[in-house]
Amino acid sequence: MLRHAITPARGGGGRSRRTAATAPRSLVSVATLVALVLSALAFGALPAQAEPEAKPKVALLAADEASWIADVQDKLVGTGGFSAVDAFPVQGCSLPTPTLAQLEQYDALLVWNDCNFREPDALGDVLADYGRA
């Protein structure tokens, strides 16, 4: 089964480092994340499901504020286009990096950060393994 990890592009348009206390989260950035997942579905980047009623499962791997992760999760759930949208915080003192076995349960991954990943090398390795699986 083909699987896809979707990561928003970082470049000249990326937002600067700000804390929640200094600036509110841009709705554009949340909308961009949601649009990435939905466009992957619309243009066939995600595998076709065997049953017309089957909906893909998505995992969110985010190094971000908990409330912002929840915001993205709520927006994806609100589309009704997914059977599951599960969040895995991967920053600071969060739980360890998810294993390949955990991620293989998902049809797509949405990965982003607004702070440092807790274990960037381990996360990169498991994402590479996921892409090859």
Short mmCIF file of C-alpha atoms in Angstrom, two decimals:
data_model
loop_
_atom_site.label_atom_id
_atom_site.label_comp_id
_atom_site.label_asym_id
_atom_site.label_seq_id
_atom_site.Cartn_x
_atom_site.Cartn_y
_atom_site.Cartn_z
CA MET A 1 0.00 0.00 0.00
CA LEU A 2 1.30 3.43 -0.89
CA ARG A 3 1.48 5.87 1.96
CA HIS A 4 2.22 9.55 1.93
CA ALA A 5 3.69 11.95 4.42
CA ILE A 6 2.54 15.49 3.78
CA THR A 7 4.68 18.32 5.03
CA PRO A 8 4.02 22.01 4.42
CA ALA A 9 6.75 23.79 2.49
CA ARG A 10 9.05 26.04 4.46
CA GLY A 11 10.50 28.92 2.58
CA GLY A 12 10.21 32.62 2.14
CA GLY A 13 6.55 32.47 3.09
CA GLY A 14 7.15 30.72 6.42
CA ARG A 15 6.07 32.47 9.57
CA SER A 16 8.55 33.82 12.03
CA ARG A 17 9.03 32.32 15.47
CA ARG A 18 6.48 33.85 17.80
CA THR A 19 4.93 32.69 21.00
CA ALA A 20 1.23 32.36 21.61
CA ALA A 21 1.47 35.34 23.93
CA THR A 22 2.83 37.67 21.23
CA ALA A 23 0.71 36.79 18.20
CA PRO A 24 -2.41 34.74 17.45
CA ARG A 25 -2.14 31.69 15.22
CA SER A 26 -2.78 32.52 11.60
CA LEU A 27 -5.89 30.88 10.21
CA VAL A 28 -4.15 30.83 6.86
CA SER A 29 -1.50 28.41 8.14
CA VAL A 30 -4.13 26.07 9.61
CA ALA A 31 -6.15 26.29 6.41
CA THR A 32 -3.01 25.48 4.43
CA LEU A 33 -2.43 22.30 6.43
CA VAL A 34 -6.04 21.21 5.98
CA ALA A 35 -5.88 22.02 2.26
CA LEU A 36 -2.75 19.88 1.83
CA VAL A 37 -4.49 16.78 3.16
CA LEU A 38 -7.70 17.43 1.26
CA SER A 39 -5.89 18.11 -2.02
CA ALA A 40 -3.92 14.88 -1.61
CA LEU A 41 -7.23 13.07 -1.39
CA ALA A 42 -8.82 14.97 -4.28
CA PHE A 43 -5.94 14.43 -6.69
CA GLY A 44 -5.41 10.76 -5.87
CA ALA A 45 -2.16 11.13 -3.96
CA LEU A 46 -3.62 8.86 -1.32
CA PRO A 47 -4.48 5.27 -2.25
CA ALA A 48 -7.97 4.51 -3.45
CA GLN A 49 -10.03 2.75 -0.81
CA ALA A 50 -11.49 -0.70 -1.49
CA GLU A 51 -14.95 0.37 -0.38
CA PRO A 52 -16.59 3.63 -1.47
CA GLU A 53 -17.54 4.35 2.14
CA ALA A 54 -14.05 3.75 3.54
CA LYS A 55 -12.32 6.94 4.62
CA PRO A 56 -8.58 7.34 5.19
CA LYS A 57 -6.98 7.52 8.60
CA VAL A 58 -4.61 10.44 9.17
CA ALA A 59 -1.95 10.91 11.83
CA LEU A 60 -0.78 14.38 12.83
CA LEU A 61 2.86 14.51 13.96
CA ALA A 62 3.32 18.02 15.25
CA ALA A 63 5.85 19.97 17.27
CA ASP A 64 3.51 22.81 18.11
CA GLU A 65 1.30 24.24 20.85
CA ALA A 66 -1.30 21.70 22.04
CA SER A 67 -4.17 24.05 21.27
CA TRP A 68 -2.93 24.58 17.71
CA ILE A 69 -2.57 20.84 17.14
CA ALA A 70 -6.13 20.42 18.42
CA ASP A 71 -7.29 23.20 16.07
CA VAL A 72 -5.89 21.39 13.01
CA GLN A 73 -7.30 18.09 14.26
CA ASP A 74 -10.76 19.60 14.80
CA LYS A 75 -10.78 21.14 11.33
CA LEU A 76 -9.83 17.87 9.66
CA VAL A 77 -12.42 15.93 11.67
CA GLY A 78 -14.98 18.60 10.77
CA THR A 79 -14.59 17.88 7.06
CA GLY A 80 -16.07 14.42 7.57
CA GLY A 81 -13.51 13.09 5.10
CA PHE A 82 -11.52 10.92 7.51
CA SER A 83 -12.29 7.83 9.56
CA ALA A 84 -9.72 8.95 12.15
CA VAL A 85 -7.49 11.96 12.78
CA ASP A 86 -5.06 11.17 15.58
CA ALA A 87 -2.44 13.54 16.97
CA PHE A 88 1.07 12.61 18.06
CA PRO A 89 2.82 15.58 19.70
CA VAL A 90 6.55 15.20 18.92
CA GLN A 91 8.14 18.15 20.72
CA GLY A 92 9.81 18.98 24.01
CA CYS A 93 8.92 16.58 26.79
CA SER A 94 6.18 14.85 24.83
CA LEU A 95 5.90 11.10 24.46
CA PRO A 96 8.61 9.30 22.47
CA THR A 97 8.57 9.40 18.67
CA PRO A 98 5.86 7.08 17.29
CA THR A 99 7.09 3.74 15.98
CA LEU A 100 6.73 2.49 12.43
CA ALA A 101 4.19 -0.07 13.68
CA GLN A 102 2.07 2.77 15.09
CA LEU A 103 2.28 4.84 11.90
CA GLU A 104 1.52 1.94 9.56
CA GLN A 105 -2.07 2.08 10.80
CA TYR A 106 -2.52 5.37 8.90
CA ASP A 107 -3.08 6.14 5.23
CA ALA A 108 -1.45 9.58 5.47
CA LEU A 109 0.70 11.63 7.81
CA LEU A 110 0.63 15.38 8.26
CA VAL A 111 3.93 16.56 9.78
CA TRP A 112 4.78 20.10 10.86
CA ASN A 113 6.65 22.04 13.48
CA ASP A 114 6.67 25.47 15.06
CA CYS A 115 9.22 24.44 17.67
CA ASN A 116 11.95 21.80 17.86
CA PHE A 117 11.14 18.14 17.35
CA ARG A 118 11.95 16.12 20.47
CA GLU A 119 13.95 13.48 18.57
CA PRO A 120 14.50 14.86 15.05
CA ASP A 121 16.77 12.01 13.90
CA ALA A 122 14.41 9.32 15.18
CA LEU A 123 11.44 11.09 13.61
CA GLY A 124 13.24 11.39 10.27
CA ASP A 125 14.16 7.71 10.38
CA VAL A 126 10.61 6.54 11.12
CA LEU A 127 9.19 8.82 8.40
CA ALA A 128 11.68 7.40 5.90
CA ASP A 129 10.73 3.86 6.91
CA TYR A 130 7.03 4.76 6.60
CA GLY A 131 7.60 6.06 3.07
CA ARG A 132 9.36 2.84 2.08
CA ALA A 133 6.75 0.54 3.68
#
